Amino acid sequence: MTVHFPFQNTYAALPEGFFARVAPTPVAAPRLVKLNRPLAARLGLDPDMLESPEGVEILAGKRVPNGADPIAMAYAGHQFGYFVPQLGDGRAILLGEVVDLDGVRRDIQLKGSGPTPFSRQGDGRAALGPVLREYIVSEAMAALGIPTTRSLAATITGESVMRETALPGAVLTRVASSHIRVGTFQYFASRGDTEGIKRLADHVISRHYPHLADAEHPYHALLEGVIARQADLVARWLLVGFIHGVMNTDNTSVSGETIDYGPCAFLDHYDPAAVFSSIDEQGRYAYANQPRIALWNLTRLAECLLSLFSDDKDQAVDQAQAILGDFPGKFTDAYQSGLRQKLGLFSRRDGDEALAQDFLDAMAKAKADFTLTFRRLSDAAEDASRDNNVRQLFADPLTYDEWAARWRQRMGDEAQTPAERASAMRAVNPAYIPRNHRIEAVIQAAVGRDDFAPFEELLTVLSKPYEEQPPFADYAAPPEPDQRVLRTFCGT
C-alpha cells in the first residue's frame, strides 16, 4: 500500500534564502491518535491510506513521502513588541502543497517534527498536550466558521520530550492556505533585501490575491487586501470570545487565517481585559486589545512594503498611512455588524451600537458568561418567558430587565417573526465552544492515562457548535469555580 500525496512545491521553488531544506527527524514508534478523515478527503487524499502503517509514519515524520520537498521557512518577527531578526520554523517542516477539491492550494506541514536550522537550541519537538490543544481549537474555529489553519492528524511519536518534566512526544499535521506571515516580510526587510520582498509579495499575490495581479498598484492593493482580511478575522474572534494569546507579527498570517494556537483561550465570563497567556504579563494581547495589536502588526507589514510603493520614501509613507487608515473602519463595520446579528437585529439603526455596548457593559459588571448569555438571549428572542434564563446570569436582574425592554422595542421595528429571529441568532451564537477546563481535562486524560475518549467526545460536540445536542448539554455549561483555568501556556 503506497500513500500518494499529489504534492506541488511552489514555495520551495523560491530562492533558497526563503527557507532551509531539512527533513523531519525520524521517530521511534509512531501511533495515530486522530486522523481528520473529512479534511483528508477534501484535500484529495485517501484516508484509509493515511491510517495505514506507512501513512502514520509519514504523518509522524518517520518517512518522507514521494514528491515532498521538505523545508523550514525563514521569517523574523516582533515578539511582544521586540524585534527578532531571525526566527523561522524551529519545530515545523513544510512537506509540500496540495490543491484541494475546491481548487485551493494548501500547505501540509508537520509541527513537532524535529530540529531545523531555526531551532535556536530547541529540540524541535512537541508535547502531546499542546498538539491536542491545537487540534481541538483549530477544528472548533473551523466549525464556528472562522478562517483558520486546520488539523489533519495527531500522532504520538513513542518518545518523550523534556519540558518541566518528561512528556509524551507528538506531531501535529497542520494544513494552511499558506504559512506566510507578516514576519516573513520582516525577515527580508530587516536585511535590506528589496528583491526578496518583491519576490515574496508577488508570490503572495499569486497565491492569495490573484485578482490583484492586474491592479494599477498591486502592492498597495496587497496591503489593502491583507488589512481587510485581518480586520474581518479579528472581529470574528471577538464575536465568539476568542483570545489568541500571542499576536506577534510572526503569528499573523497574510492569508487572513488564524494561525499558531499556543496559549489561546475562549472567554468564560465576559471581561474585556481578560488575559490567559502565562507569558503575557502586561496584557499586551488581552481580549479587547486584539484590534489595536492587529493594526500595529499591519503597520509593520506596511513598513516592509514601502520600497515597492514608491522611490520617494515620504510619498510611500503617506500612501501606506492612508491605506492603514482604513483598518479601524473595516474592523468596526465587521464587529458592529456581527453584534447586531448576535442581538437578532436585521437592519442598521442609530442607537444599535450603544444598545450592544450597554449589554456588554452589563455582562462585564455581572461577570456573565459570554457564550451562554448570548445563546440564552437567542431563546428569549423567540419567547419572552425565557427572559428569566438570561436574568439569572446577572447579579442584578433588573439590569437585564431594563436593557431587555429597550431591546424588545428595537426588535419591534423589524418585520421578522420571533421564530425567524431566534433561528438567525442561534446560527451566530454558539452553544458550544472549546472551554479551557474541557481542554485541560482532555489533555490530562490523554497524557496521564493514555485515554483519548474525552478527546474524541469533545471533538464530536465542537463539530456542531450551533446545534443543540441534548446528550452533551453539560458541555455548554461554564466551569465551576474550582474548574476555572486561569493560565494557558505556549507549549513550546
CSV table of C-alpha atoms in Angstrom, one decimal:
chain,number,residue,atom,x,y,z
A,1,MET,CA,0.0,0.0,0.0
A,2,THR,CA,1.6,3.3,-1.1
A,3,VAL,CA,0.4,6.6,0.3
A,4,HIS,CA,0.2,9.2,-2.5
A,5,PHE,CA,0.4,12.9,-1.9
A,6,PRO,CA,0.0,14.9,-5.1
A,7,PHE,CA,2.5,17.5,-4.0
A,8,GLN,CA,3.3,20.7,-5.6
A,9,ASN,CA,6.1,22.8,-4.2
A,10,THR,CA,5.8,26.4,-5.3
A,11,TYR,CA,7.3,27.9,-2.1
A,12,ALA,CA,10.3,25.5,-2.2
A,13,ALA,CA,10.9,26.8,-5.8
A,14,LEU,CA,11.6,30.3,-4.5
A,15,PRO,CA,15.3,31.2,-3.9
A,16,GLU,CA,17.0,29.3,-1.1
A,17,GLY,CA,17.2,32.4,1.2
A,18,PHE,CA,13.4,31.9,1.8
A,19,PHE,CA,13.9,28.6,3.7
A,20,ALA,CA,16.3,25.8,4.7
A,21,ARG,CA,15.9,22.3,3.2
A,22,VAL,CA,15.6,19.9,6.1
A,23,ALA,CA,13.9,16.5,6.5
A,24,PRO,CA,11.9,15.5,9.6
A,25,THR,CA,13.8,13.6,12.2
A,26,PRO,CA,12.6,10.0,12.3
A,27,VAL,CA,10.7,9.0,15.5
A,28,ALA,CA,10.8,5.7,17.4
A,29,ALA,CA,7.3,4.2,17.3
A,30,PRO,CA,4.6,6.4,15.7
A,31,ARG,CA,1.0,5.8,16.7
A,32,LEU,CA,-2.0,7.6,15.2
A,33,VAL,CA,-4.2,9.4,17.7
A,34,LYS,CA,-6.6,11.0,15.3
A,35,LEU,CA,-7.0,11.4,11.5
A,36,ASN,CA,-9.3,14.1,10.3
A,37,ARG,CA,-10.9,11.9,7.6
A,38,PRO,CA,-13.3,14.6,6.2
A,39,LEU,CA,-10.4,17.0,5.8
A,40,ALA,CA,-8.2,14.4,4.2
A,41,ALA,CA,-10.9,13.7,1.6
A,42,ARG,CA,-11.3,17.4,0.9
A,43,LEU,CA,-7.5,17.5,0.2
A,44,GLY,CA,-7.8,14.7,-2.3
A,45,LEU,CA,-6.0,12.2,0.0
A,46,ASP,CA,-7.1,8.7,0.8
A,47,PRO,CA,-8.0,8.5,4.5
A,48,ASP,CA,-7.6,4.7,4.6
A,49,MET,CA,-4.1,5.0,3.1
A,50,LEU,CA,-3.2,7.7,5.7
A,51,GLU,CA,-4.3,5.3,8.5
A,52,SER,CA,-2.0,2.5,7.2
A,53,PRO,CA,1.4,2.0,8.9
A,54,GLU,CA,3.1,3.8,6.0
A,55,GLY,CA,0.7,6.7,6.3
A,56,VAL,CA,1.2,7.0,10.0
A,57,GLU,CA,4.9,7.1,9.6
A,58,ILE,CA,4.5,10.0,7.1
A,59,LEU,CA,2.2,11.8,9.5
A,60,ALA,CA,4.7,11.4,12.3
A,61,GLY,CA,7.7,12.4,10.2
A,62,LYS,CA,9.4,9.0,10.2
A,63,ARG,CA,9.0,8.6,6.5
A,64,VAL,CA,9.2,11.3,3.8
A,65,PRO,CA,6.6,10.7,1.1
A,66,ASN,CA,7.3,10.7,-2.6
A,67,GLY,CA,7.1,14.2,-4.2
A,68,ALA,CA,7.7,16.1,-0.9
A,69,ASP,CA,10.4,18.8,-0.8
A,70,PRO,CA,10.6,19.4,3.0
A,71,ILE,CA,11.7,22.8,4.1
A,72,ALA,CA,11.7,25.0,7.2
A,73,MET,CA,10.5,28.5,6.3
A,74,ALA,CA,12.6,31.6,7.3
A,75,TYR,CA,10.9,34.5,9.0
A,76,ALA,CA,11.5,37.2,11.6
A,77,GLY,CA,9.0,38.9,13.9
A,78,HIS,CA,8.1,41.2,16.7
A,79,GLN,CA,7.6,39.2,19.8
A,80,PHE,CA,5.7,41.2,22.5
A,81,GLY,CA,6.9,44.3,20.7
A,82,TYR,CA,10.6,43.4,20.5
A,83,PHE,CA,12.1,42.6,17.1
A,84,VAL,CA,13.9,39.3,16.5
A,85,PRO,CA,15.6,39.4,13.0
A,86,GLN,CA,15.6,35.6,12.6
A,87,LEU,CA,13.0,33.2,13.9
A,88,GLY,CA,11.8,30.7,11.3
A,89,ASP,CA,10.3,27.3,11.6
A,90,GLY,CA,12.1,25.9,14.7
A,91,ARG,CA,10.0,22.8,15.0
A,92,ALA,CA,7.9,22.7,11.9
A,93,ILE,CA,8.6,21.3,8.4
A,94,LEU,CA,6.6,22.0,5.3
A,95,LEU,CA,6.3,18.8,3.3
A,96,GLY,CA,4.6,20.4,0.3
A,97,GLU,CA,1.4,21.7,-1.1
A,98,VAL,CA,-1.7,20.1,-2.5
A,99,VAL,CA,-4.6,21.6,-4.4
A,100,ASP,CA,-7.9,20.6,-2.6
A,101,LEU,CA,-11.2,19.7,-4.2
A,102,ASP,CA,-12.2,23.4,-4.2
A,103,GLY,CA,-9.1,24.3,-6.2
A,104,VAL,CA,-7.4,26.0,-3.2
A,105,ARG,CA,-3.7,25.4,-2.6
A,106,ARG,CA,-3.0,24.1,0.9
A,107,ASP,CA,0.3,23.6,2.8
A,108,ILE,CA,0.8,20.3,4.6
A,109,GLN,CA,3.2,20.9,7.5
A,110,LEU,CA,4.5,18.7,10.3
A,111,LYS,CA,4.7,20.5,13.7
A,112,GLY,CA,7.0,18.9,16.3
A,113,SER,CA,9.0,17.1,13.6
A,114,GLY,CA,12.5,17.7,14.9
A,115,PRO,CA,15.1,20.4,14.9
A,116,THR,CA,15.8,22.7,12.0
A,117,PRO,CA,18.4,25.4,11.3
A,118,PHE,CA,16.0,27.8,13.0
A,119,SER,CA,15.5,25.9,16.3
A,120,ARG,CA,17.7,28.2,18.4
A,121,GLN,CA,18.9,25.4,20.7
A,122,GLY,CA,15.4,23.9,20.9
A,123,ASP,CA,14.7,20.2,20.4
A,124,GLY,CA,12.2,20.8,17.6
A,125,ARG,CA,9.7,18.5,19.2
A,126,ALA,CA,6.2,19.0,20.6
A,127,ALA,CA,4.5,17.5,23.6
A,128,LEU,CA,1.1,15.7,23.3
A,129,GLY,CA,-0.8,18.3,25.3
A,130,PRO,CA,-0.2,21.3,23.0
A,131,VAL,CA,-0.8,19.1,19.9
A,132,LEU,CA,-4.2,18.1,21.3
A,133,ARG,CA,-5.0,21.8,22.2
A,134,GLU,CA,-4.2,23.0,18.7
A,135,TYR,CA,-6.2,20.1,17.1
A,136,ILE,CA,-9.2,20.9,19.2
A,137,VAL,CA,-9.2,24.7,19.0
A,138,SER,CA,-8.3,24.9,15.3
A,139,GLU,CA,-11.1,22.4,14.3
A,140,ALA,CA,-13.5,24.2,16.6
A,141,MET,CA,-12.7,27.5,14.9
A,142,ALA,CA,-13.3,25.9,11.5
A,143,ALA,CA,-16.7,24.7,12.7
A,144,LEU,CA,-17.5,28.1,14.0
A,145,GLY,CA,-16.9,29.5,10.5
A,146,ILE,CA,-13.7,31.4,11.4
A,147,PRO,CA,-10.8,31.3,8.9
A,148,THR,CA,-8.1,29.1,10.4
A,149,THR,CA,-5.4,26.6,9.8
A,150,ARG,CA,-6.7,23.1,10.1
A,151,SER,CA,-5.5,19.9,11.8
A,152,LEU,CA,-5.2,16.8,9.6
A,153,ALA,CA,-3.7,14.4,12.1
A,154,ALA,CA,-2.2,14.0,15.6
A,155,THR,CA,0.3,11.2,16.2
A,156,ILE,CA,2.3,10.1,19.2
A,157,THR,CA,6.0,9.6,18.5
A,158,GLY,CA,6.8,6.9,21.0
A,159,GLU,CA,9.4,9.2,22.5
A,160,SER,CA,9.4,11.6,25.5
A,161,VAL,CA,10.2,15.3,25.3
A,162,MET,CA,11.6,17.1,28.3
A,163,ARG,CA,9.8,20.3,29.4
A,164,GLU,CA,9.4,20.8,33.2
A,165,THR,CA,9.1,17.0,33.2
A,166,ALA,CA,9.1,14.2,30.7
A,167,LEU,CA,6.0,14.3,28.5
A,168,PRO,CA,4.8,12.1,25.6
A,169,GLY,CA,6.1,13.5,22.3
A,170,ALA,CA,3.6,14.1,19.4
A,171,VAL,CA,3.4,15.6,15.9
A,172,LEU,CA,0.5,17.7,14.5
A,173,THR,CA,-0.1,17.6,10.8
A,174,ARG,CA,-1.3,21.1,10.1
A,175,VAL,CA,-3.0,22.4,6.9
A,176,ALA,CA,-3.0,26.1,5.9
A,177,SER,CA,-3.7,28.1,2.8
A,178,SER,CA,-0.1,29.1,3.4
A,179,HIS,CA,2.3,29.7,6.3
A,180,ILE,CA,3.5,33.1,5.1
A,181,ARG,CA,3.4,35.7,7.9
A,182,VAL,CA,4.0,39.4,8.4
A,183,GLY,CA,7.3,38.2,9.9
A,184,THR,CA,8.2,36.6,6.6
A,185,PHE,CA,8.2,40.1,5.0
A,186,GLN,CA,10.1,41.4,8.0
A,187,TYR,CA,12.8,38.8,7.5
A,188,PHE,CA,13.8,40.3,4.1
A,189,ALA,CA,13.1,44.0,5.1
A,190,SER,CA,15.5,43.7,8.1
A,191,ARG,CA,18.2,42.6,5.7
A,192,GLY,CA,17.5,45.3,3.1
A,193,ASP,CA,16.6,42.7,0.6
A,194,THR,CA,14.3,44.6,-1.7
A,195,GLU,CA,14.3,41.9,-4.3
A,196,GLY,CA,13.3,39.3,-1.7
A,197,ILE,CA,10.4,41.5,-0.6
A,198,LYS,CA,9.3,41.8,-4.2
A,199,ARG,CA,9.6,38.1,-4.9
A,200,LEU,CA,7.6,37.3,-1.7
A,201,ALA,CA,4.9,39.9,-2.5
A,202,ASP,CA,4.5,38.6,-6.0
A,203,HIS,CA,4.2,35.0,-4.6
A,204,VAL,CA,1.5,36.1,-2.0
A,205,ILE,CA,-0.5,38.0,-4.7
A,206,SER,CA,-0.4,34.9,-7.0
A,207,ARG,CA,-1.4,32.5,-4.2
A,208,HIS,CA,-3.8,34.5,-2.1
A,209,TYR,CA,-4.9,37.6,-4.0
A,210,PRO,CA,-4.7,36.6,-7.7
A,211,HIS,CA,-7.4,39.2,-8.6
A,212,LEU,CA,-4.9,41.9,-7.7
A,213,ALA,CA,-2.3,40.9,-10.2
A,214,ASP,CA,-3.6,43.3,-12.8
A,215,ALA,CA,-4.3,46.2,-10.4
A,216,GLU,CA,-2.8,49.5,-11.2
A,217,HIS,CA,-0.8,49.4,-8.0
A,218,PRO,CA,-0.7,45.7,-7.0
A,219,TYR,CA,1.4,46.2,-3.8
A,220,HIS,CA,-0.8,48.9,-2.5
A,221,ALA,CA,-3.8,46.6,-3.3
A,222,LEU,CA,-2.0,43.7,-1.5
A,223,LEU,CA,-1.7,45.8,1.7
A,224,GLU,CA,-5.4,46.7,1.4
A,225,GLY,CA,-6.3,43.1,1.0
A,226,VAL,CA,-4.4,41.9,4.0
A,227,ILE,CA,-5.9,44.7,6.1
A,228,ALA,CA,-9.4,43.8,5.0
A,229,ARG,CA,-8.9,40.1,5.9
A,230,GLN,CA,-7.3,40.8,9.3
A,231,ALA,CA,-10.0,43.3,10.2
A,232,ASP,CA,-12.7,40.8,9.5
A,233,LEU,CA,-10.8,38.0,11.2
A,234,VAL,CA,-10.2,39.8,14.5
A,235,ALA,CA,-13.8,41.0,14.5
A,236,ARG,CA,-14.8,37.3,14.3
A,237,TRP,CA,-12.5,36.4,17.2
A,238,LEU,CA,-14.2,39.0,19.4
A,239,LEU,CA,-17.7,37.9,18.5
A,240,VAL,CA,-17.0,34.4,19.8
A,241,GLY,CA,-14.9,35.5,22.8
A,242,PHE,CA,-11.6,34.2,21.4
A,243,ILE,CA,-8.2,35.4,22.7
A,244,HIS,CA,-5.3,34.4,20.5
A,245,GLY,CA,-2.7,35.0,23.3
A,246,VAL,CA,0.4,35.6,21.2
A,247,MET,CA,-0.4,38.1,18.4
A,248,ASN,CA,3.2,38.5,17.4
A,249,THR,CA,3.9,39.5,13.9
A,250,ASP,CA,5.3,36.0,13.2
A,251,ASN,CA,1.9,34.7,14.2
A,252,THR,CA,0.0,36.9,11.8
A,253,SER,CA,-0.9,35.2,8.6
A,254,VAL,CA,-1.1,37.3,5.4
A,255,SER,CA,-3.8,34.9,4.1
A,256,GLY,CA,-6.2,36.1,6.9
A,257,GLU,CA,-6.3,32.7,8.7
A,258,THR,CA,-5.9,32.2,12.4
A,259,ILE,CA,-2.5,30.6,12.9
A,260,ASP,CA,-0.4,29.3,15.8
A,261,TYR,CA,-2.6,28.2,18.6
A,262,GLY,CA,-0.4,28.4,21.7
A,263,PRO,CA,-1.8,29.9,24.9
A,264,CYS,CA,-5.1,30.7,23.2
A,265,ALA,CA,-8.4,30.6,25.1
A,266,PHE,CA,-12.1,31.4,25.0
A,267,LEU,CA,-13.7,33.7,27.5
A,268,ASP,CA,-15.9,32.2,30.1
A,269,HIS,CA,-17.3,35.3,31.9
A,270,TYR,CA,-17.1,38.5,29.8
A,271,ASP,CA,-14.1,40.6,30.6
A,272,PRO,CA,-12.6,42.9,28.0
A,273,ALA,CA,-9.2,42.9,29.9
A,274,ALA,CA,-9.1,39.1,30.1
A,275,VAL,CA,-5.6,37.5,29.6
A,276,PHE,CA,-4.9,33.8,29.9
A,277,SER,CA,-1.4,33.5,28.4
A,278,SER,CA,1.2,32.9,31.2
A,279,ILE,CA,3.8,34.9,29.2
A,280,ASP,CA,1.6,38.0,28.6
A,281,GLU,CA,2.3,39.6,31.9
A,282,GLN,CA,1.5,43.1,30.7
A,283,GLY,CA,-1.8,42.2,29.0
A,284,ARG,CA,-0.5,43.3,25.6
A,285,TYR,CA,-2.7,40.7,23.9
A,286,ALA,CA,-5.7,41.0,26.1
A,287,TYR,CA,-9.1,40.2,24.6
A,288,ALA,CA,-10.1,43.9,23.9
A,289,ASN,CA,-6.6,44.8,22.8
A,290,GLN,CA,-6.6,42.5,19.8
A,291,PRO,CA,-7.9,45.0,17.2
A,292,ARG,CA,-5.2,47.6,18.2
A,293,ILE,CA,-2.5,44.9,18.0
A,294,ALA,CA,-3.7,43.8,14.6
A,295,LEU,CA,-3.3,47.3,13.3
A,296,TRP,CA,0.2,47.5,14.9
A,297,ASN,CA,1.2,44.3,13.2
A,298,LEU,CA,-0.2,45.5,9.9
A,299,THR,CA,1.8,48.7,10.2
A,300,ARG,CA,4.9,46.6,10.4
A,301,LEU,CA,3.8,44.9,7.2
A,302,ALA,CA,3.3,48.3,5.5
A,303,GLU,CA,6.8,49.3,6.6
A,304,CYS,CA,8.2,46.3,4.7
A,305,LEU,CA,6.3,47.2,1.5
A,306,LEU,CA,7.4,50.8,1.4
A,307,SER,CA,10.2,50.1,-1.1
A,308,LEU,CA,7.5,48.7,-3.5
A,309,PHE,CA,5.2,51.7,-3.2
A,310,SER,CA,7.5,54.5,-4.4
A,311,ASP,CA,11.1,55.5,-4.8
A,312,ASP,CA,10.1,58.6,-2.8
A,313,LYS,CA,10.1,57.5,0.8
A,314,ASP,CA,7.9,60.3,2.1
A,315,GLN,CA,5.4,59.6,-0.7
A,316,ALA,CA,5.5,55.8,0.1
A,317,VAL,CA,4.8,56.5,3.8
A,318,ASP,CA,1.9,58.8,3.0
A,319,GLN,CA,0.4,56.1,0.8
A,320,ALA,CA,0.9,53.4,3.4
A,321,GLN,CA,-0.7,55.6,6.2
A,322,ALA,CA,-3.7,56.3,4.0
A,323,ILE,CA,-4.2,52.6,3.5
A,324,LEU,CA,-3.7,51.7,7.1
A,325,GLY,CA,-6.3,54.4,8.0
A,326,ASP,CA,-8.9,52.1,6.6
A,327,PHE,CA,-8.4,49.4,9.2
A,328,PRO,CA,-10.5,51.0,12.1
A,329,GLY,CA,-13.5,51.5,9.9
A,330,LYS,CA,-13.3,48.0,8.4
A,331,PHE,CA,-12.9,46.4,11.8
A,332,THR,CA,-15.7,48.4,13.3
A,333,ASP,CA,-18.1,47.7,10.5
A,334,ALA,CA,-17.4,43.9,10.7
A,335,TYR,CA,-17.6,43.9,14.5
A,336,GLN,CA,-20.8,46.0,14.8
A,337,SER,CA,-22.5,44.0,12.0
A,338,GLY,CA,-21.6,40.9,14.0
A,339,LEU,CA,-23.0,42.3,17.2
A,340,ARG,CA,-26.3,43.2,15.5
A,341,GLN,CA,-26.6,39.6,14.3
A,342,LYS,CA,-25.9,38.3,17.8
A,343,LEU,CA,-28.7,40.6,19.1
A,344,GLY,CA,-31.1,39.4,16.3
A,345,LEU,CA,-31.2,42.8,14.5
A,346,PHE,CA,-31.6,42.6,10.8
A,347,SER,CA,-31.2,46.2,9.9
A,348,ARG,CA,-28.8,49.0,10.9
A,349,ARG,CA,-30.3,51.8,13.0
A,350,ASP,CA,-29.0,54.7,15.0
A,351,GLY,CA,-28.5,53.6,18.6
A,352,ASP,CA,-27.7,50.0,17.8
A,353,GLU,CA,-24.0,50.4,18.8
A,354,ALA,CA,-25.0,51.9,22.2
A,355,LEU,CA,-27.6,49.1,22.7
A,356,ALA,CA,-24.9,46.4,22.1
A,357,GLN,CA,-22.3,48.1,24.2
A,358,ASP,CA,-24.7,48.6,27.1
A,359,PHE,CA,-25.4,44.9,27.1
A,360,LEU,CA,-21.7,44.0,27.0
A,361,ASP,CA,-21.0,46.5,29.9
A,362,ALA,CA,-23.8,44.9,31.9
A,363,MET,CA,-22.3,41.4,31.2
A,364,ALA,CA,-18.9,42.6,32.3
A,365,LYS,CA,-20.2,44.1,35.5
A,366,ALA,CA,-22.2,40.9,36.3
A,367,LYS,CA,-19.4,38.6,35.1
A,368,ALA,CA,-22.0,36.9,33.0
A,369,ASP,CA,-20.8,34.0,30.8
A,370,PHE,CA,-20.2,35.4,27.3
A,371,THR,CA,-21.3,32.3,25.3
A,372,LEU,CA,-24.1,31.2,27.5
A,373,THR,CA,-25.7,34.7,27.8
A,374,PHE,CA,-25.9,35.2,24.0
A,375,ARG,CA,-27.2,31.7,23.5
A,376,ARG,CA,-29.9,32.2,26.1
A,377,LEU,CA,-30.7,35.5,24.6
A,378,SER,CA,-31.5,33.7,21.3
A,379,ASP,CA,-34.1,31.7,23.1
A,380,ALA,CA,-35.5,34.8,24.8
A,381,ALA,CA,-35.9,36.4,21.3
A,382,GLU,CA,-38.4,33.7,20.5
A,383,ASP,CA,-40.3,33.5,23.8
A,384,ALA,CA,-40.2,36.4,26.3
A,385,SER,CA,-41.0,33.9,29.1
A,386,ARG,CA,-37.4,32.6,28.7
A,387,ASP,CA,-36.1,36.0,29.8
A,388,ASN,CA,-35.6,34.5,33.2
A,389,ASN,CA,-32.9,32.2,31.9
A,390,VAL,CA,-30.9,35.3,31.0
A,391,ARG,CA,-31.8,37.3,34.0
A,392,GLN,CA,-30.4,34.7,36.4
A,393,LEU,CA,-26.9,35.2,34.8
A,394,PHE,CA,-26.9,38.8,36.2
A,395,ALA,CA,-26.2,39.6,39.8
A,396,ASP,CA,-28.8,42.4,39.5
A,397,PRO,CA,-31.6,41.0,37.2
A,398,LEU,CA,-33.1,44.5,37.0
A,399,THR,CA,-30.1,45.5,34.9
A,400,TYR,CA,-31.1,42.9,32.3
A,401,ASP,CA,-34.8,43.8,32.5
A,402,GLU,CA,-34.1,47.5,31.8
A,403,TRP,CA,-31.9,46.6,28.8
A,404,ALA,CA,-34.3,43.9,27.5
A,405,ALA,CA,-37.1,46.5,27.4
A,406,ARG,CA,-35.0,48.6,25.0
A,407,TRP,CA,-34.0,45.5,23.0
A,408,ARG,CA,-37.6,44.4,22.5
A,409,GLN,CA,-38.6,47.9,21.5
A,410,ARG,CA,-35.8,47.9,18.9
A,411,MET,CA,-36.8,44.4,17.6
A,412,GLY,CA,-40.3,45.7,17.2
A,413,ASP,CA,-39.1,48.0,14.4
A,414,GLU,CA,-38.5,45.0,12.2
A,415,ALA,CA,-40.8,42.6,10.4
A,416,GLN,CA,-39.2,39.2,11.2
A,417,THR,CA,-41.2,36.8,13.3
A,418,PRO,CA,-39.8,35.7,16.7
A,419,ALA,CA,-39.0,32.3,15.4
A,420,GLU,CA,-37.1,33.7,12.4
A,421,ARG,CA,-35.1,36.0,14.7
A,422,ALA,CA,-34.3,33.2,17.1
A,423,SER,CA,-33.2,30.9,14.3
A,424,ALA,CA,-30.9,33.6,12.9
A,425,MET,CA,-29.4,34.3,16.4
A,426,ARG,CA,-28.7,30.6,17.0
A,427,ALA,CA,-26.8,30.5,13.8
A,428,VAL,CA,-24.3,33.0,15.1
A,429,ASN,CA,-24.4,32.5,18.9
A,430,PRO,CA,-22.8,29.1,19.5
A,431,ALA,CA,-24.0,26.7,22.3
A,432,TYR,CA,-20.6,25.0,22.4
A,433,ILE,CA,-17.1,26.4,22.5
A,434,PRO,CA,-13.8,24.7,23.4
A,435,ARG,CA,-13.8,25.8,27.0
A,436,ASN,CA,-10.5,25.9,28.8
A,437,HIS,CA,-11.4,23.4,31.5
A,438,ARG,CA,-12.7,20.9,29.0
A,439,ILE,CA,-9.5,21.1,27.0
A,440,GLU,CA,-7.4,20.6,30.2
A,441,ALA,CA,-9.5,17.6,31.1
A,442,VAL,CA,-8.9,16.1,27.7
A,443,ILE,CA,-5.1,16.7,28.0
A,444,GLN,CA,-5.0,15.2,31.5
A,445,ALA,CA,-6.8,12.0,30.4
A,446,ALA,CA,-4.6,11.6,27.3
A,447,VAL,CA,-1.2,12.4,29.0
A,448,GLY,CA,-2.0,10.8,32.3
A,449,ARG,CA,-4.0,7.7,31.3
A,450,ASP,CA,-3.5,7.3,27.6
A,451,ASP,CA,-7.3,7.8,27.4
A,452,PHE,CA,-8.4,9.6,24.2
A,453,ALA,CA,-12.2,9.0,24.7
A,454,PRO,CA,-12.7,12.5,26.2
A,455,PHE,CA,-10.7,14.0,23.2
A,456,GLU,CA,-13.0,12.2,20.7
A,457,GLU,CA,-16.2,13.2,22.6
A,458,LEU,CA,-15.1,16.9,22.8
A,459,LEU,CA,-14.3,16.9,19.0
A,460,THR,CA,-17.8,15.5,18.3
A,461,VAL,CA,-19.5,18.2,20.4
A,462,LEU,CA,-17.5,21.0,18.9
A,463,SER,CA,-18.1,19.9,15.3
A,464,LYS,CA,-21.7,21.2,15.5
A,465,PRO,CA,-21.3,24.3,17.8
A,466,TYR,CA,-24.6,26.0,16.7
A,467,GLU,CA,-26.8,22.9,17.2
A,468,GLU,CA,-28.5,21.8,20.4
A,469,GLN,CA,-27.0,18.4,21.4
A,470,PRO,CA,-29.1,17.2,24.4
A,471,PRO,CA,-26.8,14.2,25.1
A,472,PHE,CA,-23.9,16.7,25.6
A,473,ALA,CA,-25.8,19.5,27.3
A,474,ASP,CA,-23.2,19.7,30.0
A,475,TYR,CA,-20.6,20.9,27.5
A,476,ALA,CA,-22.5,24.2,27.2
A,477,ALA,CA,-22.0,24.9,30.9
A,478,PRO,CA,-19.4,27.3,32.2
A,479,PRO,CA,-16.8,25.9,34.6
A,480,GLU,CA,-17.5,25.6,38.3
A,481,PRO,CA,-15.2,27.9,40.4
A,482,ASP,CA,-12.8,25.1,41.1
A,483,GLN,CA,-12.7,24.1,37.4
A,484,ARG,CA,-11.6,27.5,36.1
A,485,VAL,CA,-8.4,27.6,34.1
A,486,LEU,CA,-6.7,31.0,34.7
A,487,ARG,CA,-3.5,30.4,32.8
A,488,THR,CA,-2.6,28.8,29.5
A,489,PHE,CA,0.8,28.0,28.1
A,490,CYS,CA,2.7,28.1,24.8
A,491,GLY,CA,3.7,24.5,25.0
A,492,THR,CA,7.0,25.1,23.1
